[in-house]
Coordinates of C-alpha atoms in Angstrom, one line a residue:
A12 CA -20.3 -21.5 -0.5
K13 CA -19.4 -20.1 3.1
P14 CA -16.4 -22.0 4.8
A15 CA -17.1 -24.2 8.0
L16 CA -16.4 -21.4 10.7
A17 CA -13.6 -23.3 13.3
P18 CA -14.6 -22.5 17.5
A19 CA -12.2 -19.8 19.0
G20 CA -8.7 -21.3 19.4
T21 CA -8.8 -24.4 17.1
R22 CA -5.8 -24.8 14.7
A23 CA -5.2 -25.3 11.5
A24 CA -4.9 -29.0 10.6
T25 CA -1.4 -28.0 9.2
F26 CA -0.1 -26.3 12.3
R27 CA 0.8 -28.6 16.1
T28 CA -2.4 -28.3 17.7
P29 CA -1.2 -28.8 21.6
A30 CA -3.0 -31.1 23.9
R31 CA -6.3 -31.0 25.0
G32 CA -5.9 -28.6 28.6
S33 CA -2.4 -27.9 28.2
P34 CA -1.3 -23.9 28.2
R35 CA -0.7 -22.3 25.1
R36 CA 2.5 -20.9 24.8
R37 CA 3.4 -18.4 21.9
A38 CA 5.9 -17.9 20.0
S39 CA 10.0 -16.9 21.0
A40 CA 11.5 -13.6 21.2
P41 CA 14.1 -12.8 23.2
A42 CA 13.2 -10.9 26.8
T43 CA 13.3 -7.0 26.6
P44 CA 12.4 -4.3 29.2
E45 CA 8.7 -3.3 28.9
E46 CA 9.0 0.4 27.3
P47 CA 5.9 2.6 26.8
S48 CA 4.5 2.3 23.4
S49 CA 2.6 5.3 22.8
G50 CA 3.7 7.4 19.3
G51 CA 6.1 9.9 18.9
V52 CA 5.8 12.6 15.9
Q53 CA 8.4 14.6 14.8
A54 CA 7.8 18.2 13.2
S55 CA 7.8 18.8 9.2
P56 CA 7.2 22.1 7.3
L57 CA 5.1 20.3 4.8
R58 CA 1.0 20.6 5.5
H59 CA -1.9 19.4 3.1
S60 CA -5.7 19.3 3.4
Y61 CA -7.9 17.1 1.3
P62 CA -9.3 18.1 -1.5
M63 CA -7.3 21.5 -2.4
T64 CA -5.6 23.2 -5.1
P65 CA -2.3 23.6 -4.9
T66 CA -1.7 27.1 -5.3
Q67 CA 2.4 27.9 -4.2
P68 CA 5.3 26.2 -5.5
R69 CA 7.0 24.2 -2.5
P70 CA 10.8 22.8 -2.3
A71 CA 11.7 19.4 -3.7
T72 CA 10.7 16.7 -1.1
P73 CA 14.3 15.2 0.7
S74 CA 15.5 12.0 0.2
L75 CA 13.5 9.8 2.9
P76 CA 15.4 8.1 5.7
S77 CA 15.8 4.5 6.1
T78 CA 13.9 3.5 9.6
P79 CA 15.8 1.0 11.8
S80 CA 14.9 -2.4 12.0
G81 CA 16.2 -5.3 14.1
T82 CA 15.2 -4.4 17.6
S83 CA 12.3 -4.9 20.3
V84 CA 11.4 -1.1 20.8
H85 CA 12.1 1.7 18.0
Q86 CA 11.2 4.9 16.3
N87 CA 9.7 3.8 12.9
R88 CA 8.5 6.0 9.7
V89 CA 5.5 6.1 8.4
R90 CA 6.5 4.3 4.7
V91 CA 5.2 5.4 1.2
A92 CA 4.3 3.8 -1.6
L93 CA 3.0 5.6 -5.4
R94 CA 1.3 3.7 -7.6
I95 CA 1.0 5.4 -11.0
R96 CA -1.9 3.3 -12.7
P97 CA -2.1 3.4 -16.4
V98 CA -4.2 5.3 -18.7
S99 CA -7.9 4.1 -18.3
T100 CA -11.9 5.2 -19.1
A101 CA -11.9 7.3 -15.9
D102 CA -9.5 10.0 -17.9
R103 CA -12.0 11.0 -20.4
G104 CA -9.6 10.6 -23.3
H105 CA -6.8 11.8 -22.7
T106 CA -3.7 10.1 -22.7
G107 CA -0.6 12.6 -22.4
Q108 CA 1.6 10.7 -19.4
V109 CA 2.2 14.1 -17.2
F110 CA 4.8 12.5 -14.7
A111 CA 8.1 12.1 -15.3
V112 CA 9.8 8.8 -13.2
D113 CA 12.9 8.7 -11.9
G114 CA 13.8 5.4 -9.8
T115 CA 12.0 6.4 -6.4
S116 CA 11.0 10.4 -7.6
V117 CA 8.0 11.5 -9.5
Q118 CA 8.7 15.2 -11.2
V119 CA 5.1 17.2 -13.4
N120 CA 5.8 17.1 -16.5
T121 CA 5.5 20.2 -17.9
K122 CA 5.7 19.8 -21.6
A123 CA 3.3 17.0 -21.3
L124 CA 1.1 19.7 -19.7
T125 CA 1.6 22.0 -22.6
E126 CA 1.1 19.6 -25.5
T127 CA -2.2 18.7 -23.6
G128 CA -3.4 22.6 -23.5
R129 CA -3.1 23.2 -20.3
E130 CA -1.0 25.5 -18.2
S131 CA 1.6 24.3 -16.3
P132 CA 1.6 26.8 -13.4
S133 CA 4.7 26.7 -11.1
S134 CA 3.0 25.3 -8.2
L135 CA 2.4 21.7 -10.6
D136 CA 6.3 22.0 -11.5
R137 CA 7.3 19.9 -8.6
T138 CA 9.6 16.8 -7.3
F139 CA 8.0 14.2 -4.9
T140 CA 10.2 11.8 -3.3
F141 CA 8.8 7.8 -2.2
D142 CA 10.4 5.1 -0.4
H143 CA 8.7 3.1 -3.9
V144 CA 7.5 4.3 -7.1
V145 CA 5.2 1.6 -8.8
T146 CA 4.5 2.0 -12.1
G147 CA 4.7 -2.2 -13.3
G148 CA 2.1 -5.0 -12.4
Q149 CA 0.7 -6.5 -9.6
E150 CA 3.4 -8.5 -8.3
Q151 CA 5.2 -5.4 -7.5
V152 CA 2.4 -3.8 -6.0
Y153 CA 3.1 -6.5 -3.4
S154 CA 6.7 -6.4 -3.2
A155 CA 6.7 -3.2 -2.0
V156 CA 3.9 -2.8 0.0
G157 CA 2.8 -6.5 0.8
S158 CA 6.0 -8.3 1.3
P159 CA 7.3 -6.6 3.7
L160 CA 4.7 -5.9 6.0
L161 CA 4.1 -9.6 6.7
Q162 CA 7.9 -9.8 7.8
D163 CA 6.9 -7.2 10.5
V164 CA 3.7 -9.1 11.4
F165 CA 6.1 -12.3 11.9
Q166 CA 8.2 -11.3 13.5
G167 CA 5.8 -9.4 16.1
Y168 CA 4.9 -6.0 15.3
N169 CA 1.3 -4.4 14.1
A170 CA 1.3 -3.6 10.7
C171 CA -1.0 -1.5 8.7
L172 CA -1.4 -0.2 4.9
F173 CA -4.0 1.8 4.0
A174 CA -4.5 3.2 -0.1
Y175 CA -5.2 6.9 -0.7
G176 CA -6.2 8.5 -3.7
Q177 CA -9.2 9.8 -5.9
T178 CA -12.0 7.8 -7.3
G179 CA -11.2 5.7 -9.9
S180 CA -7.4 5.8 -9.2
G181 CA -6.4 1.8 -8.9
K182 CA -6.9 1.6 -4.8
T183 CA -9.5 -2.0 -4.4
H184 CA -7.8 -3.2 -8.1
S185 CA -4.1 -2.9 -6.3
L186 CA -5.4 -4.3 -2.7
Q187 CA -8.2 -6.8 -4.0
G188 CA -7.2 -7.2 -8.1
S189 CA -9.2 -9.9 -9.9
P190 CA -9.2 -14.0 -10.2
E191 CA -6.7 -13.8 -13.1
D192 CA -4.8 -10.6 -11.4
E193 CA -4.5 -10.8 -7.6
G194 CA -3.8 -7.6 -5.7
V195 CA -2.2 -7.6 -2.2
I196 CA -4.8 -8.7 0.0
P197 CA -5.3 -12.5 -1.8
R198 CA -1.1 -12.5 -2.2
M199 CA -0.8 -11.7 1.5
I200 CA -3.0 -14.3 2.7
R201 CA -1.8 -17.1 0.8
D202 CA 1.6 -16.3 1.4
L203 CA 0.8 -15.6 5.3
F204 CA 0.0 -19.3 5.4
G205 CA 2.6 -20.4 3.5
Q206 CA 5.0 -18.7 5.5
A207 CA 3.2 -20.0 8.3
R208 CA 3.1 -23.7 7.4
S209 CA 7.0 -23.6 6.9
R210 CA 7.5 -22.0 10.1
C211 CA 5.9 -24.7 11.8
A212 CA 7.8 -27.3 9.8
H213 CA 10.7 -25.9 11.0
D214 CA 10.0 -25.6 14.5
P215 CA 7.7 -28.6 15.6
A216 CA 6.5 -26.8 18.9
L217 CA 5.2 -23.9 17.3
N218 CA 1.9 -23.0 17.1
I219 CA 0.0 -20.5 14.6
N220 CA -3.8 -19.0 14.7
V221 CA -5.0 -16.7 12.3
T222 CA -8.3 -14.8 12.7
L223 CA -9.5 -11.9 11.1
S224 CA -12.3 -9.1 11.1
L225 CA -13.7 -7.4 8.2
F226 CA -15.7 -4.5 8.4
E227 CA -17.2 -1.3 6.7
I228 CA -17.4 2.7 7.1
Y229 CA -20.6 4.0 5.2
N230 CA -22.1 7.1 6.1
E231 CA -20.1 7.5 9.2
K232 CA -22.0 4.0 10.3
I233 CA -19.3 1.1 11.0
R234 CA -20.8 -2.0 9.9
D235 CA -19.8 -5.8 10.5
L236 CA -19.5 -7.2 7.2
L237 CA -19.2 -10.8 8.6
G238 CA -21.7 -10.6 11.0
K239 CA -25.4 -11.7 10.9
A240 CA -28.0 -9.1 9.2
S241 CA -30.0 -9.1 12.3
D242 CA -26.2 -7.4 13.9
S243 CA -26.5 -3.6 14.4
P244 CA -25.9 -1.5 11.4
N245 CA -23.9 1.1 13.7
L246 CA -21.2 -0.3 16.1
D247 CA -19.7 1.8 18.6
I248 CA -15.5 2.9 18.9
F249 CA -14.0 2.7 21.7
E250 CA -10.6 2.5 24.0
D251 CA -9.9 -0.5 26.3
V252 CA -7.4 -0.4 28.9
D253 CA -4.6 -0.5 26.7
R254 CA -5.9 3.1 24.9
R255 CA -6.1 0.5 21.9
V256 CA -9.2 1.8 19.4
Q257 CA -11.1 -1.3 19.2
V258 CA -15.2 -1.7 17.5
K259 CA -17.5 -2.8 19.6
G260 CA -18.9 -5.9 19.2
L261 CA -16.8 -6.7 16.0
T262 CA -16.9 -11.1 15.0
K263 CA -14.0 -12.5 14.8
H264 CA -13.7 -15.6 12.6
T265 CA -10.9 -17.9 12.6
A266 CA -9.6 -19.3 8.9
L267 CA -7.8 -22.8 9.2
S268 CA -6.5 -22.2 5.3
P269 CA -6.2 -19.3 2.9
G270 CA -9.5 -20.6 1.3
D271 CA -11.5 -20.3 4.6
A272 CA -9.7 -16.4 5.2
L273 CA -10.0 -15.7 1.1
D274 CA -13.7 -16.8 1.1
L275 CA -14.7 -15.3 3.9
I276 CA -13.1 -11.6 2.2
S277 CA -15.5 -12.2 -1.0
Q278 CA -18.5 -12.7 1.8
G279 CA -18.1 -9.5 3.2
N280 CA -16.5 -7.8 0.1
R281 CA -20.2 -8.6 -1.5
R282 CA -22.3 -6.9 1.1
R283 CA -19.9 -3.5 0.6
Q284 CA -21.2 -0.5 -0.6
V285 CA -21.0 0.3 -4.4
G286 CA -22.2 2.3 -6.8
P287 CA -21.7 3.7 -10.1
T288 CA -20.0 7.0 -11.1
M289 CA -19.0 8.7 -14.4
M290 CA -15.6 8.6 -12.9
N291 CA -16.0 4.6 -12.0
H292 CA -18.4 2.1 -12.6
T293 CA -17.6 0.0 -9.3
S294 CA -16.9 2.8 -7.7
S295 CA -16.3 2.0 -3.3
R296 CA -18.8 4.2 -1.5
S297 CA -17.8 3.5 1.8
H298 CA -14.0 2.5 3.7
L299 CA -13.1 -0.9 3.8
I300 CA -11.0 -2.6 6.9
L301 CA -10.1 -6.0 7.3
Q302 CA -7.8 -6.8 10.2
V303 CA -6.3 -9.9 10.8
T304 CA -4.6 -11.5 13.9
V305 CA -1.6 -13.8 14.1
A306 CA -1.3 -15.4 17.0
Q307 CA 1.8 -17.6 17.5
T308 CA 2.6 -19.8 20.2
H309 CA 5.1 -22.2 22.0
E310 CA 4.3 -25.6 23.1
P311 CA 6.1 -27.0 25.4
C312 CA 7.3 -23.9 26.7
V313 CA 11.0 -22.6 27.0
V314 CA 12.0 -21.0 30.1
G315 CA 12.8 -16.8 28.6
L316 CA 11.0 -16.9 25.6
R317 CA 7.9 -14.9 25.1
D318 CA 4.2 -14.7 23.4
M319 CA 3.8 -13.0 20.2
E320 CA 0.4 -11.8 18.8
S321 CA 0.1 -9.3 16.2
M322 CA -2.6 -8.0 13.7
I323 CA -2.1 -6.7 10.1
T324 CA -4.5 -4.0 9.4
I325 CA -5.5 -3.2 5.2
T326 CA -7.7 0.2 4.6
D327 CA -9.3 0.1 1.3
L328 CA -10.5 4.2 1.5
A329 CA -13.3 5.3 -0.3
G330 CA -12.2 7.2 -2.8
S331 CA -12.1 11.6 -3.1
D332 CA -14.9 12.7 -5.2
R333 CA -15.0 15.7 -7.6
V334 CA -19.0 16.1 -8.0
S335 CA -18.5 18.1 -11.7
K336 CA -16.1 14.8 -12.9
T337 CA -18.7 11.7 -11.2
E338 CA -21.6 13.7 -11.9
A339 CA -22.9 12.6 -8.8
V340 CA -27.3 13.2 -7.1
G341 CA -29.0 12.1 -5.1
G342 CA -28.1 9.6 -2.8
T343 CA -24.8 9.3 -4.5
F344 CA -23.9 13.1 -3.8
H345 CA -24.8 12.5 -0.2
E346 CA -22.5 9.9 0.4
S347 CA -20.1 11.5 -2.3
K348 CA -20.0 14.6 1.0
K349 CA -19.5 12.1 3.7
I350 CA -16.6 10.6 1.8
N351 CA -15.0 14.0 1.2
H352 CA -15.7 14.9 5.1
S353 CA -13.8 12.2 5.9
L354 CA -11.0 12.4 4.0
L355 CA -10.6 16.0 4.7
M356 CA -10.9 15.2 8.3
L357 CA -8.1 12.4 8.2
G358 CA -6.1 15.0 6.1
R359 CA -5.8 18.2 8.8
S360 CA -5.3 15.4 11.0
L361 CA -2.0 13.6 9.1
N362 CA -1.2 18.3 8.9
S363 CA -1.0 18.3 13.1
M364 CA 1.3 14.5 12.8
S365 CA 3.6 15.5 10.4
E366 CA 4.5 19.3 12.3
G367 CA 4.7 17.6 15.7
H368 CA 1.1 19.4 17.4
T369 CA 0.8 17.9 20.8
F370 CA -3.4 17.5 20.1
V371 CA -3.7 15.8 16.7
P372 CA -8.0 16.3 16.3
S373 CA -8.8 12.6 15.6
R374 CA -12.7 12.4 16.1
D375 CA -14.3 14.5 13.7
S376 CA -14.6 11.1 11.6
K377 CA -14.8 8.0 12.7
I378 CA -12.1 6.7 10.0
T379 CA -9.9 9.1 11.6
R380 CA -10.1 8.0 14.6
L381 CA -9.1 4.4 13.9
L382 CA -6.4 5.4 11.8
A383 CA -4.8 7.9 13.6
A384 CA -4.0 5.0 16.2
Y385 CA -2.0 3.4 12.8
L386 CA -0.5 6.9 12.2
Q387 CA 0.4 7.7 15.7
G388 CA 0.6 4.4 18.4
N389 CA 2.2 0.7 18.1
C390 CA 1.8 0.6 14.7
K391 CA 4.5 -0.5 11.6
T392 CA 2.6 1.7 8.8
M393 CA 2.8 1.4 4.7
V394 CA 0.9 4.4 2.6
L395 CA -0.1 3.5 -0.9
A396 CA -0.8 6.6 -2.8
T397 CA -2.3 6.1 -6.0
V398 CA -2.4 8.4 -8.5
S399 CA -3.6 9.2 -12.3
P400 CA -1.5 9.7 -15.0
T401 CA -3.0 12.3 -17.0
A402 CA -3.2 16.4 -17.0
F403 CA -7.2 15.3 -16.7
N404 CA -6.8 14.3 -13.1
M405 CA -3.6 16.4 -12.5
T406 CA -4.6 18.6 -9.8
E407 CA -5.9 15.2 -7.5
S408 CA -2.9 13.1 -8.2
V409 CA -0.6 16.2 -6.7
C410 CA -2.5 16.4 -3.9
T411 CA -2.7 12.9 -3.4
M412 CA 1.0 13.1 -3.9
E413 CA 1.3 15.9 -0.8
F414 CA -0.7 13.6 1.3
A415 CA 1.5 10.8 1.2
Q416 CA 4.4 13.1 1.4
N417 CA 3.0 14.5 4.7
A418 CA 2.3 11.0 6.1
A419 CA 6.4 10.1 5.6
A420 CA 7.1 13.1 8.1
V421 CA 5.6 10.8 10.3
K422 CA 7.2 8.5 13.3
N423 CA 5.5 6.2 15.4
T424 CA 7.0 4.3 18.3
V425 CA 6.6 0.6 17.8
R426 CA 7.3 -2.5 19.8
V427 CA 7.0 -6.6 19.4
N428 CA 3.8 -7.5 20.5
N429 CA 4.6 -10.0 23.1
T430 CA 4.3 -10.9 27.2
A431 CA 7.1 -13.1 29.1
T432 CA 6.6 -16.7 30.5

């Protein structure tokens, strides 16, 4: 059953509601001078276009630098977590583990490749280093990528998490999971409301309002998954006066509890485009984007305090398809072409960002235009790269790790989203 949606501006019963007609004030943060929010990018020797077959050996990735925290405006590097899923049916009977994990580093296990009867090209004999390497369950994934971003949001920063990898590598499972083994999204929603109640109990003047939107990009068309059936199936992208990329006509819904939010997400997921392939019986055929806005306000206001409103965006990218493996035909083949093209354009844009180019192509696909704002603008961004552990998907796994390695070279200029009162 659909949850009863509260009108815009309604506060959850567990949060303090200001008196009718009184002005709303937002959460406190030390007043700081306004500074530009345009993203900064530093050059990197890494380059990648997806999909591709590695042909040249590359040096091992150096240890990743830490990112500063505790300041209102600073440079922030994109953080990357790699998840190596367990062996599954998508590995077509291959069971040999071809990765050796050492802390936050991953090395191709050439001995395992030889044992499977596959040569070990020098281009695959490489070591990759990330912020996190996850080989455990959903709780470990959330601790690595979900919990840190939620803390950023409560501090007033925009945050973004997107999952990238080939079809069947575990992106959707990592983000959404199952009722018995919840993924990042339901865990984050429950944690968000739990922390909101705790913060409001600690500060009686604090109000927290949560709204969300959910949409998909299918065959380069944007569809609101929480809108009416009669709404346009192809929404437009535009830039507002602050040069923020927005989706025109996208509906926003107030969630008064974690149950409300999860029910809305479940409703939207049922409308998402999925289909079976030889690599995944429930393959995502569209890019899914969830946007959750958290507005923190104080009433009564205190001189010198600021409002804070931030957004966390979680993107479940459709997986890259190699037709020789998915055996896609007809409409599924057409979907695969659109998916691979959009991921290729995203990879090219990321190349330009990591190499410090002044011009970054971001208008060749809609998902690239949206994600470019999170990879270059005012946002703390995390990439969750998912890979298969076996030789059967080795080429795709290495390409995924190259993409993630490039992402770690990109830096944003982030700031607290507040306004003087």
